[in-house]
mmCIF file of C-alpha atoms and ligand atoms in Angstrom:
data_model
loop_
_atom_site.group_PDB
_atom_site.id
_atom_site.type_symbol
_atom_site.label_atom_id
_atom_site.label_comp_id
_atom_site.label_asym_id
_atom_site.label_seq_id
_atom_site.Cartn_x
_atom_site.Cartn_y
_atom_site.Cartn_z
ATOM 1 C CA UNK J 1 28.404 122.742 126.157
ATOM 2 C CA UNK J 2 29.999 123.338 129.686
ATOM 3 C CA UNK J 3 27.588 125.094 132.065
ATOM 4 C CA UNK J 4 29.056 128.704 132.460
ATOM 5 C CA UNK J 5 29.932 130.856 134.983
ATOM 6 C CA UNK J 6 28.266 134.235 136.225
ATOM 7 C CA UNK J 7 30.675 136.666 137.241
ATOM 8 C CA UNK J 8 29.444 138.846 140.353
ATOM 9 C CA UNK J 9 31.650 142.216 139.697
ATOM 10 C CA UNK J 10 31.488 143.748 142.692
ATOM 11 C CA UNK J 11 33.045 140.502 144.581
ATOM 12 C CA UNK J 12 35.317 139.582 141.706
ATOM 13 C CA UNK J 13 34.339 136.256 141.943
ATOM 14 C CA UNK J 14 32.729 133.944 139.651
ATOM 15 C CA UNK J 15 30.407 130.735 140.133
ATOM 16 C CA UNK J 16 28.600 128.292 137.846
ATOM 17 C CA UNK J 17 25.188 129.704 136.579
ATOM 18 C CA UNK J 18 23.742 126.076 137.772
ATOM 19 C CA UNK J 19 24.551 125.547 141.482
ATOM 20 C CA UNK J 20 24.181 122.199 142.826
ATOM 21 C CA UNK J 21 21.980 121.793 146.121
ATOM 22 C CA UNK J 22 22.570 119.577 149.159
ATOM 23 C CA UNK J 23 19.052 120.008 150.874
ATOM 24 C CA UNK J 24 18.254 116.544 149.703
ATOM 25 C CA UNK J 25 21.438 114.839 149.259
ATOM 26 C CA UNK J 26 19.795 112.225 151.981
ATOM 27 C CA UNK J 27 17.173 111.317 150.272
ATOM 28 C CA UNK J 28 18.956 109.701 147.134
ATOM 29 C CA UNK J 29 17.580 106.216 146.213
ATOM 30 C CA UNK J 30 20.914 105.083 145.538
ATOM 31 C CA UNK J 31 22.090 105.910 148.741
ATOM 32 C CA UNK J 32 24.398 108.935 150.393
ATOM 33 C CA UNK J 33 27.161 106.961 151.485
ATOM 34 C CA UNK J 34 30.804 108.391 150.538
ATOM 35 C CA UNK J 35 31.172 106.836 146.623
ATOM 36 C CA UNK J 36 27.664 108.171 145.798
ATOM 37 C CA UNK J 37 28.198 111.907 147.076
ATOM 38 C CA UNK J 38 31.615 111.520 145.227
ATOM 39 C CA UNK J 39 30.153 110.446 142.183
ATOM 40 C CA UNK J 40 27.482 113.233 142.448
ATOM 41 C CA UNK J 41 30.030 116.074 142.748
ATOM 42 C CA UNK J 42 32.177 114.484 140.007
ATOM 43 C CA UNK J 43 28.980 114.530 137.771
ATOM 44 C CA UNK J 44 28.196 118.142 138.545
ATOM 45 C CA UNK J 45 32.071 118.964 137.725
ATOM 46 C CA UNK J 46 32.391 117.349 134.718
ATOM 47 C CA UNK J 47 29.083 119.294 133.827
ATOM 48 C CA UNK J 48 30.744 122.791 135.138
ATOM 49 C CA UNK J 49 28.660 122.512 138.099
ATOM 50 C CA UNK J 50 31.176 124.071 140.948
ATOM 51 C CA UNK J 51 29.448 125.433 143.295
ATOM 52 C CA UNK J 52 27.493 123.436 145.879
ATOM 53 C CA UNK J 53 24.395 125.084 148.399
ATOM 54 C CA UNK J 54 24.526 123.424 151.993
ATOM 55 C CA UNK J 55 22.749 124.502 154.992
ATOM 56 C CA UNK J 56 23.638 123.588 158.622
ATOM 57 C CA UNK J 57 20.136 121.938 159.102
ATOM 58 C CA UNK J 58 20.381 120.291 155.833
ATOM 59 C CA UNK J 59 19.807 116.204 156.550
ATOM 60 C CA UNK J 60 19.436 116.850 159.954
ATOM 61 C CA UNK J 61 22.076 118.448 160.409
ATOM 62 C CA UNK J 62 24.344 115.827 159.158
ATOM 63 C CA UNK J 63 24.800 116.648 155.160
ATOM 64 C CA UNK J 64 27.661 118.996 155.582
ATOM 65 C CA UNK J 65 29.282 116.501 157.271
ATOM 66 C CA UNK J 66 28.584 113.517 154.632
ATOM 67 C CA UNK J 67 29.719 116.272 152.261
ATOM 68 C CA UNK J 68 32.962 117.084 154.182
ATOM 69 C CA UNK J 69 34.047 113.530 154.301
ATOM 70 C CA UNK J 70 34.577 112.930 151.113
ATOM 71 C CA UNK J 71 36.603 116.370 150.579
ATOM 72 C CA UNK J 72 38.922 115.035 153.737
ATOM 73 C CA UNK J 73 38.996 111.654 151.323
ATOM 74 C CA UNK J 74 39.781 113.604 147.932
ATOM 75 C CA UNK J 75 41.407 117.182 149.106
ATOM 76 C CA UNK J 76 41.853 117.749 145.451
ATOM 77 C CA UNK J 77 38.063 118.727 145.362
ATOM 78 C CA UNK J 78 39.428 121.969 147.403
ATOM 79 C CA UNK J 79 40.554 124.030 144.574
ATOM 80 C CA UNK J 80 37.931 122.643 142.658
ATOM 81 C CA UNK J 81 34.753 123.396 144.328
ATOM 82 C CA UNK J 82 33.090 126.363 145.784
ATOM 83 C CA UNK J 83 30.951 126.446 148.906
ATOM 84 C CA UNK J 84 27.745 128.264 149.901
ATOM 85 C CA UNK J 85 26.260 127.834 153.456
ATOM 86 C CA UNK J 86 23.511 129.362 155.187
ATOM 87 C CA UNK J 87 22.956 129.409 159.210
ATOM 88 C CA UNK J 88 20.208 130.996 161.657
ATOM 89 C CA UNK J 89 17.489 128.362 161.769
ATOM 90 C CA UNK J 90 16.843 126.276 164.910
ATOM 91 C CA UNK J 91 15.072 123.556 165.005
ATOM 92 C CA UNK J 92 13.019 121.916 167.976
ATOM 93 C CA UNK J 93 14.439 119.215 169.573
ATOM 94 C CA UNK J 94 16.361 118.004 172.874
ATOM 95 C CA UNK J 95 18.361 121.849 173.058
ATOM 96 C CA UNK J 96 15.666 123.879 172.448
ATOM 97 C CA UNK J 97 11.304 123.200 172.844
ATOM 98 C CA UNK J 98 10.669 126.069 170.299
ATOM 99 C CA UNK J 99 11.439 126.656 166.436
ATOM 100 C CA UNK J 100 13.465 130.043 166.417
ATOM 101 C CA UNK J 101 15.930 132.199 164.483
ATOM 102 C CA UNK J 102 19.144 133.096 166.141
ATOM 103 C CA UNK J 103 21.242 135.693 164.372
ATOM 104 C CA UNK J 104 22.956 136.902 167.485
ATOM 105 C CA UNK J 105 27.149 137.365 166.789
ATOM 106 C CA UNK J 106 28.087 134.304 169.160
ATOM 107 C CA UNK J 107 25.730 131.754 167.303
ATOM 108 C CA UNK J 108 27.169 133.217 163.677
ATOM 109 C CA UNK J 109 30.570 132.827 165.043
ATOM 110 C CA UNK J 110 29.607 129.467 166.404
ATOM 111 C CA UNK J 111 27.659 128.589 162.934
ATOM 112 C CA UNK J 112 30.856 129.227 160.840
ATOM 113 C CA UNK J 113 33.376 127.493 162.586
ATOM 114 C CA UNK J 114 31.256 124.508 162.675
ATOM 115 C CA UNK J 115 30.004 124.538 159.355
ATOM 116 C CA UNK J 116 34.119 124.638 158.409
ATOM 117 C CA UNK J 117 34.815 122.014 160.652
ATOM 118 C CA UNK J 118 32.474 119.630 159.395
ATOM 119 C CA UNK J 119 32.799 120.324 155.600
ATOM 120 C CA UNK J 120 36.296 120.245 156.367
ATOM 121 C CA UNK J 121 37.455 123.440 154.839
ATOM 122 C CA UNK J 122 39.607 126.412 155.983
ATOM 123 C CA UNK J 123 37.092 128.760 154.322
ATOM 124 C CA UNK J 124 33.660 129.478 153.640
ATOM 125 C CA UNK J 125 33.256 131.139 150.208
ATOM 126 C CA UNK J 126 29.478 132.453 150.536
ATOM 127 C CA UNK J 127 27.586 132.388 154.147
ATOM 128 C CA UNK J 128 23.660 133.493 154.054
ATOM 129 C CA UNK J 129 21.379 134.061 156.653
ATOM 130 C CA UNK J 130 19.169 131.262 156.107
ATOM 131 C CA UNK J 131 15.647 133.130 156.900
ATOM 132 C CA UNK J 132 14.926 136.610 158.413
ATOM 133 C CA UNK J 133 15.138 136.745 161.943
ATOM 134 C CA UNK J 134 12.422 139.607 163.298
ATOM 135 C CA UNK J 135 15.532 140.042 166.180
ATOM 136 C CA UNK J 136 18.135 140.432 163.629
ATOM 137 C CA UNK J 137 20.356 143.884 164.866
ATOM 138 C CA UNK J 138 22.348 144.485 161.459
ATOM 139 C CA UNK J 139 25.085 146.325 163.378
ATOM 140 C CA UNK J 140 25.923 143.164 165.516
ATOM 141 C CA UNK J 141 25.745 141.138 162.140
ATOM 142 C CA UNK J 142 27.989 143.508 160.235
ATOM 143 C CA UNK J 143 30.731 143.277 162.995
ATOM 144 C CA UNK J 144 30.738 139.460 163.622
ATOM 145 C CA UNK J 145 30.618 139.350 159.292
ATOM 146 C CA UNK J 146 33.696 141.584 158.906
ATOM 147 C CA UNK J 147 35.677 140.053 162.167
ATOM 148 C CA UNK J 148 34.860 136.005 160.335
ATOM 149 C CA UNK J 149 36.324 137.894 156.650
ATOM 150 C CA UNK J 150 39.483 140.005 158.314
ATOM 151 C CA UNK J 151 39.584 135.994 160.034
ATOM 152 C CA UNK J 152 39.818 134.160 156.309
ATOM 153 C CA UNK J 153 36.702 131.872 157.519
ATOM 154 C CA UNK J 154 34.148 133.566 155.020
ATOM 155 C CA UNK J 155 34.845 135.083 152.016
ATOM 156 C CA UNK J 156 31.683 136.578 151.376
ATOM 157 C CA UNK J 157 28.279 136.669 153.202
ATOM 158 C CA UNK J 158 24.604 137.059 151.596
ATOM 159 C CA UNK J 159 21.224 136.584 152.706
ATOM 160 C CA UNK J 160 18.271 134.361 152.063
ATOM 161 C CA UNK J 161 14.387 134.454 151.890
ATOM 162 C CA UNK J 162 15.011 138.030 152.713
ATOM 163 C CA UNK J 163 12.458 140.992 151.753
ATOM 164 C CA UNK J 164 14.183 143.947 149.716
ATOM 165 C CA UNK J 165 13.771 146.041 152.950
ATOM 166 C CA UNK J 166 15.214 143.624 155.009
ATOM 167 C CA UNK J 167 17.744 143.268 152.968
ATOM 168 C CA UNK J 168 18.779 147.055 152.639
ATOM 169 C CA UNK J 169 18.493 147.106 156.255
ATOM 170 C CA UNK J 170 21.730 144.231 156.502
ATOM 171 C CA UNK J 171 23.225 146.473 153.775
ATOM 172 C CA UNK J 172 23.567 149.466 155.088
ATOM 173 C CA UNK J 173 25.376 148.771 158.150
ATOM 174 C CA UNK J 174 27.577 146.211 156.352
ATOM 175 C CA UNK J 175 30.703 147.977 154.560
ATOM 176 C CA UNK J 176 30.950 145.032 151.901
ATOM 177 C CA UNK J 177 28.546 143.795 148.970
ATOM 178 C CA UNK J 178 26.114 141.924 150.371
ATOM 179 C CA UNK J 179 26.476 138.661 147.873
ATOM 180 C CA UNK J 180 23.105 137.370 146.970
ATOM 181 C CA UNK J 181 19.385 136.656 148.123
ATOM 182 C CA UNK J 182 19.118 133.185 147.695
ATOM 183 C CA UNK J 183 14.720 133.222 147.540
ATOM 184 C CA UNK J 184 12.138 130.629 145.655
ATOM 185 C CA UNK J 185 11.206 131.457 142.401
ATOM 186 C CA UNK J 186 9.705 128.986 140.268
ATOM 187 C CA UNK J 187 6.974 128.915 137.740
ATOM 188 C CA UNK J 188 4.313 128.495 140.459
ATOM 189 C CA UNK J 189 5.739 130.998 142.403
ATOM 190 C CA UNK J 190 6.555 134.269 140.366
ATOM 191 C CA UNK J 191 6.595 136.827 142.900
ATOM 192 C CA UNK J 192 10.093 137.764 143.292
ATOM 193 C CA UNK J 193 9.777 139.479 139.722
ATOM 194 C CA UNK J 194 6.854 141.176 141.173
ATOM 195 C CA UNK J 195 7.629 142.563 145.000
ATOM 196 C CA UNK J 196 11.080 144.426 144.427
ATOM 197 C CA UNK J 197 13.334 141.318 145.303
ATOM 198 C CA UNK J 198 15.029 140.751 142.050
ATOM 199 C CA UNK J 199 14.782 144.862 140.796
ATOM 200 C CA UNK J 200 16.491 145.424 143.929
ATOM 201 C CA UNK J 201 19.455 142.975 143.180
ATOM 202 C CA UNK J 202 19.619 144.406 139.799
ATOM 203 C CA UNK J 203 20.283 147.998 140.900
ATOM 204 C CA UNK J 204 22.905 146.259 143.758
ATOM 205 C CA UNK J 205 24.529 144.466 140.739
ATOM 206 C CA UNK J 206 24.125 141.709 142.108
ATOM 207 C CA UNK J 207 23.161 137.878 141.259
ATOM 208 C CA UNK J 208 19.557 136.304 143.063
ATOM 209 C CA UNK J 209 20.215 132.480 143.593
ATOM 210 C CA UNK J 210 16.595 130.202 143.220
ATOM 211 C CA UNK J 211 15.352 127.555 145.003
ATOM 212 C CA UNK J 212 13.244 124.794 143.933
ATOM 213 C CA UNK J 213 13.263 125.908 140.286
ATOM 214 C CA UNK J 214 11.073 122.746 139.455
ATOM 215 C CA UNK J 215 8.391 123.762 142.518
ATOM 216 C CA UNK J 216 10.232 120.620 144.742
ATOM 217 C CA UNK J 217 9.248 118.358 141.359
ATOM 218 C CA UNK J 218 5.554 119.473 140.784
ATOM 219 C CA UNK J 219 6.051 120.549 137.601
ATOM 220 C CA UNK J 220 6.155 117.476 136.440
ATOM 221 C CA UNK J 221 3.390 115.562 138.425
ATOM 222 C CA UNK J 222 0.631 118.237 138.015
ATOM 223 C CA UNK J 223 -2.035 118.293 140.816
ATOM 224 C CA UNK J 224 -4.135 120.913 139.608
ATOM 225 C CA UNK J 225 -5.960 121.947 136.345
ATOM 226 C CA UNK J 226 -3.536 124.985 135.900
ATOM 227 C CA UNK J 227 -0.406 122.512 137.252
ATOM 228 C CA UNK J 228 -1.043 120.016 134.149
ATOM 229 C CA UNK J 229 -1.857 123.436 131.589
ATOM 230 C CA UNK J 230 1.722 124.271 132.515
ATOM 231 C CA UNK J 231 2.796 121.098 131.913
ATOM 232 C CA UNK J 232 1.318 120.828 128.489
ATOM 233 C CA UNK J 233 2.832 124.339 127.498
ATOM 234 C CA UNK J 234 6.394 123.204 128.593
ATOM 235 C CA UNK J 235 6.274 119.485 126.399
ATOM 236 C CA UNK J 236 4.548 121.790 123.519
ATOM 237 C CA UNK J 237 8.075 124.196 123.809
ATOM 238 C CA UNK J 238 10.185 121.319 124.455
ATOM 239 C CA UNK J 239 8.988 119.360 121.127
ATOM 240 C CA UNK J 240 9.494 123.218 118.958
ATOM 241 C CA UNK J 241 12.730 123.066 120.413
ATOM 242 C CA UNK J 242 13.637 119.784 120.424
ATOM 243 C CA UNK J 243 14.478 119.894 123.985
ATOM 244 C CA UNK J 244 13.362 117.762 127.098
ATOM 245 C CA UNK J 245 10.861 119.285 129.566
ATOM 246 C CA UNK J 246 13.376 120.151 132.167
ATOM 247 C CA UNK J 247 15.916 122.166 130.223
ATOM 248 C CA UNK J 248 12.620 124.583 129.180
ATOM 249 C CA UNK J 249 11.787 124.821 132.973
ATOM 250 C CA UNK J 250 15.632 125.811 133.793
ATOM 251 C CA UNK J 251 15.849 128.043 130.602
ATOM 252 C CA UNK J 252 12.898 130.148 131.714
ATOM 253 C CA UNK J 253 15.275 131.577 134.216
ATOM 254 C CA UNK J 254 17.923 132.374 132.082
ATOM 255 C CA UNK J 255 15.712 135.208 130.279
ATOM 256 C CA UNK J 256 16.082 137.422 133.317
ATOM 257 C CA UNK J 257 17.845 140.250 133.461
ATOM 258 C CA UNK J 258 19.395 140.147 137.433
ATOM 259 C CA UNK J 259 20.939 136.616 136.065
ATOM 260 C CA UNK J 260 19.112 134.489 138.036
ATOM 261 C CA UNK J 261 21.081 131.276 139.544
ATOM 262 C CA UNK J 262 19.179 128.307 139.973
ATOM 263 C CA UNK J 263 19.958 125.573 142.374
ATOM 264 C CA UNK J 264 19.178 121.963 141.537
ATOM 265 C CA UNK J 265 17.919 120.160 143.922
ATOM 266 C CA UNK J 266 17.557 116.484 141.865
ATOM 267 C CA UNK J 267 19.534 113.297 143.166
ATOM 268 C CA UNK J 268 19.370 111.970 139.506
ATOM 269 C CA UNK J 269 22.676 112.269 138.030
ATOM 270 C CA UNK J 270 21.007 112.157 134.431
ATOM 271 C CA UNK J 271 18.583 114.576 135.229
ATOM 272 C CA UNK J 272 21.620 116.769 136.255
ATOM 273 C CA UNK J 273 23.468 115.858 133.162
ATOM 274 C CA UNK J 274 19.942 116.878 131.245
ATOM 275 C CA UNK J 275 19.380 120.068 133.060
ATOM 276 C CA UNK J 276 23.532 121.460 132.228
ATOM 277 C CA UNK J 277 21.883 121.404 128.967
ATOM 278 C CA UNK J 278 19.361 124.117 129.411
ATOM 279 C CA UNK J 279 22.090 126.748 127.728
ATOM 280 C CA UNK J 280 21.068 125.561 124.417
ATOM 281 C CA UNK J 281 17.493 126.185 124.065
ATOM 282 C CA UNK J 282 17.422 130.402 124.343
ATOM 283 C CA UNK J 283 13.521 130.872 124.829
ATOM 284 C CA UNK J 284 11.802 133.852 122.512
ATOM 285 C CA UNK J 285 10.001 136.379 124.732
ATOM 286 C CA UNK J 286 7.130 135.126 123.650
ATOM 287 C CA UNK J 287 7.966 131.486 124.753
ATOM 288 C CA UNK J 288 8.862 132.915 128.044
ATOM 289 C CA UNK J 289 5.852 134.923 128.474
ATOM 290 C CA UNK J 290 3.289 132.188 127.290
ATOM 291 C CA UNK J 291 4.602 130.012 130.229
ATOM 292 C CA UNK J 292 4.477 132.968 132.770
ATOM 293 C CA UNK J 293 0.997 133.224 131.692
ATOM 294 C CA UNK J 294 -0.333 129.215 131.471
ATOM 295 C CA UNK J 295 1.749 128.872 135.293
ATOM 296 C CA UNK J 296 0.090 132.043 136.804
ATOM 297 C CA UNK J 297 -3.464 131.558 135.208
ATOM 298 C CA UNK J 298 -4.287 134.504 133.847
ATOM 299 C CA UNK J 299 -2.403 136.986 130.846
ATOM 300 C CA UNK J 300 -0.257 140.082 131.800
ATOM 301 C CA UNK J 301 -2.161 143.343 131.843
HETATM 302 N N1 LIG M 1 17.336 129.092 151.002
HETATM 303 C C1 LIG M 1 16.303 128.324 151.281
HETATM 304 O O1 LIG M 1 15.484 128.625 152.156
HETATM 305 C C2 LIG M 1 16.117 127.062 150.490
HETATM 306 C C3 LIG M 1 14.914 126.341 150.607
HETATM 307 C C4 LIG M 1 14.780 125.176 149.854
HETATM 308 C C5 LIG M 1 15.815 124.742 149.014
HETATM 309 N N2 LIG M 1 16.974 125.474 148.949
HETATM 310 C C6 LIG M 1 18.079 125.029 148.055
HETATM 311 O O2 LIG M 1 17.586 124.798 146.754
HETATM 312 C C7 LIG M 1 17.961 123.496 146.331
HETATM 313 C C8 LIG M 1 16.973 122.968 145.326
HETATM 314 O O3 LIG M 1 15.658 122.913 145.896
HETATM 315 P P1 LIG M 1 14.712 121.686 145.576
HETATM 316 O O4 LIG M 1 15.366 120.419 145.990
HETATM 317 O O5 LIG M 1 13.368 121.970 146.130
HETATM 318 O O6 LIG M 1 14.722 121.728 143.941
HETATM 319 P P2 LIG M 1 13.637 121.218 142.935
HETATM 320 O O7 LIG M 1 14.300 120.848 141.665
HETATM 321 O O8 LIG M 1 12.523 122.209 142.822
HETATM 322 O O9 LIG M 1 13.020 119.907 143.616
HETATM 323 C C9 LIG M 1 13.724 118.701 143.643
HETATM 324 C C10 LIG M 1 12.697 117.578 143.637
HETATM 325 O O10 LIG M 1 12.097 117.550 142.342
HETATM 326 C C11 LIG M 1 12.345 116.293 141.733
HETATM 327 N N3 LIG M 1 12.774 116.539 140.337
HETATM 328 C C12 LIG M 1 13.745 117.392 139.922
HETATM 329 N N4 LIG M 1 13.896 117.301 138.584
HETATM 330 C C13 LIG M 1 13.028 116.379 138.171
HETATM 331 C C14 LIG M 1 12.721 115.869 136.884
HETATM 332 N N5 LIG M 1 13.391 116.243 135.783
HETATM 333 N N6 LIG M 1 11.740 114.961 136.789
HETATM 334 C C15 LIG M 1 11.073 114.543 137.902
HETATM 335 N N7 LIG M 1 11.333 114.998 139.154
HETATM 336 C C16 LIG M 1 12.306 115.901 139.290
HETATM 337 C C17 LIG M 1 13.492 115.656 142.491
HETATM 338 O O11 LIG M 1 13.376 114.234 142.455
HETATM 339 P P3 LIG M 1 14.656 113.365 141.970
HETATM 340 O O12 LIG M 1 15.738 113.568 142.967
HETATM 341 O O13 LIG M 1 14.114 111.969 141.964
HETATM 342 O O14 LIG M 1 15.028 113.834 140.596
HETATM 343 C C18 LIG M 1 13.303 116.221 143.890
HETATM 344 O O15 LIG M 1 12.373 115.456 144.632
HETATM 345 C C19 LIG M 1 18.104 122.711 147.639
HETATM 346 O O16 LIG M 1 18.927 121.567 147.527
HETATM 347 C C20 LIG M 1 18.734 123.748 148.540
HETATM 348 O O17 LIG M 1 20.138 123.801 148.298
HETATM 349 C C21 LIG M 1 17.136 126.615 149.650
#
């Protein structure tokens, strides 16, 4: 079974309900050179994986660039793959002595164009905000978004990490759907269900993408007492189901209602092979609730 795509109406555009995530495309034991990232995105495609999360700062700000050089090597990939960026973040270092945000029109402007030149591409498909920036003036943001789309850089820009205030406050000087609120949602980390963030995408219509569905890998070296309970409860649903481990974590998120997208963040091309698999083991409600309640400690009220 192919991994599917989610359709997001209001854009009339569709992506694959498993993105693939370049955060730690570096950090691959068997390297990052050209072949391997090739072979990586030729994995995820054969899976139905299209769609591919960068971030400017991602590897030091040097992944997009690994990633771009083997689309200049195989421009085929072009009509094959869909990009997602995200911008805003500065880091310290020899241009600037302190960590900031910098959502100002010139550094989106300058963010895009870069991000394009170094992946290589004439166009963006999704652009987020990486974090929000307490200096963020959603009128300037709106007119540098629309100028970049009337442009054909971006075709559609979204948000990240972003409170459901924050992100009605982008929205309603921005004529267009905002895309998505790309946030961390994970077993050990629940609250998105809980604070208005996914509600609120539901009642925009629109899909939340989540990061490190697998807590960055802790689910499956448990620290704590309540880490290893949740462990035991996912290998007691994977053996009823006759599934591994990993494709019960991923399926948890399929349950919800907004559609949630998760992004995978493993170098392991098997354990992206394993996790395209997650579409065949539906959890009951109660399977899905017995795992909200081993990961967060305690039963629902
Ligand atoms: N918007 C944001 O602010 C934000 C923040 C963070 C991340 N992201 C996005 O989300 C993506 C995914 O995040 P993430 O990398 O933290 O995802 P993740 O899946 O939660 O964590 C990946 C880590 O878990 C390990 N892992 C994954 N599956 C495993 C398995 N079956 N068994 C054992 N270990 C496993 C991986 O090791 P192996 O490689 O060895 O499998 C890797 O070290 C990123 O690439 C990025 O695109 C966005």
């Amino acid at each position: 079974m192919m991994v599917p795509q989610i359709k997001f109406i209001k854009h009339n555009v569709s992506i694959s309900r498993l993105v693939y995530g370049i955060w730690r495309l570096h950090e691959d034991k068997d390297g990052f050179g050209e072949e391997q990232i090739y072979k990586k995105i030729n994995t995820c495609l054969s899976l139905g994986i299209d769609t591919f999360d960068h971030a400017d700062i991602y590897g030091d700000f040097e992944n997009e660039e690994r990633f771009g050089m083997v689309v200049k090597k195989h421009p085929d990939l072009k009509n094959k793959i869909k990009i997602i960026t995200k911008f805003g973040i500065q880091v310290p270092g020899s241009k600037f002595p302190t960590k900031h945000y910098n959502t100002s029109k010139e550094h989106i402007r300058y963010s895009v164009e870069r991000s394009l030149r170094k992946l290589q591409l004439d166009s963006l498909d999704v652009v987020l905000i990486h974090r929000p920036d307490p200096l963020m003036d959603p009128t300037e943001i709106a007119e540098v978004f629309e100028s970049l789309i009337q442009e054909g850089k971006v075709k559609h820009f979204g948000v990240s990490n972003f409170t459901p205030s924050q992100f009605q406050m982008i929205q309603s000087q921005y004529k267009r759907p905002l895309f998505t609120n790309q946030v961390e949602f994970h077993l050990f980390h629940t609250e998105p269900m809980f604070d208005g963030t996914f509600d609120q995408m539901i009642q925009f219509g629109i899909h939340p993408m989540v990061w490190s569905p697998t807590a960055g890998g802790k689910i499956f070296a448990p620290k704590t007492e309540s880490e290893s309970n949740t462990l035991s409860k996912l290998e007691e649903i994977a053996k009823k189901y006759g599934a591994s481990v990993d494709q019960i974590v991923y399926s948890w998120f399929l349950n919800h209602p907004a559609g949630l997208i998760p992004i995978l963040g493993t170098n392991d091309l098997k354990r992206i092979e394993s996790a395209a698999k997650c579409f065949s083991f539906p959890l009951t409600r109660l399977d899905w609730f017995s795992l909200l309640e081993v990961a967060r400690g305690r039963e629902v009220a």
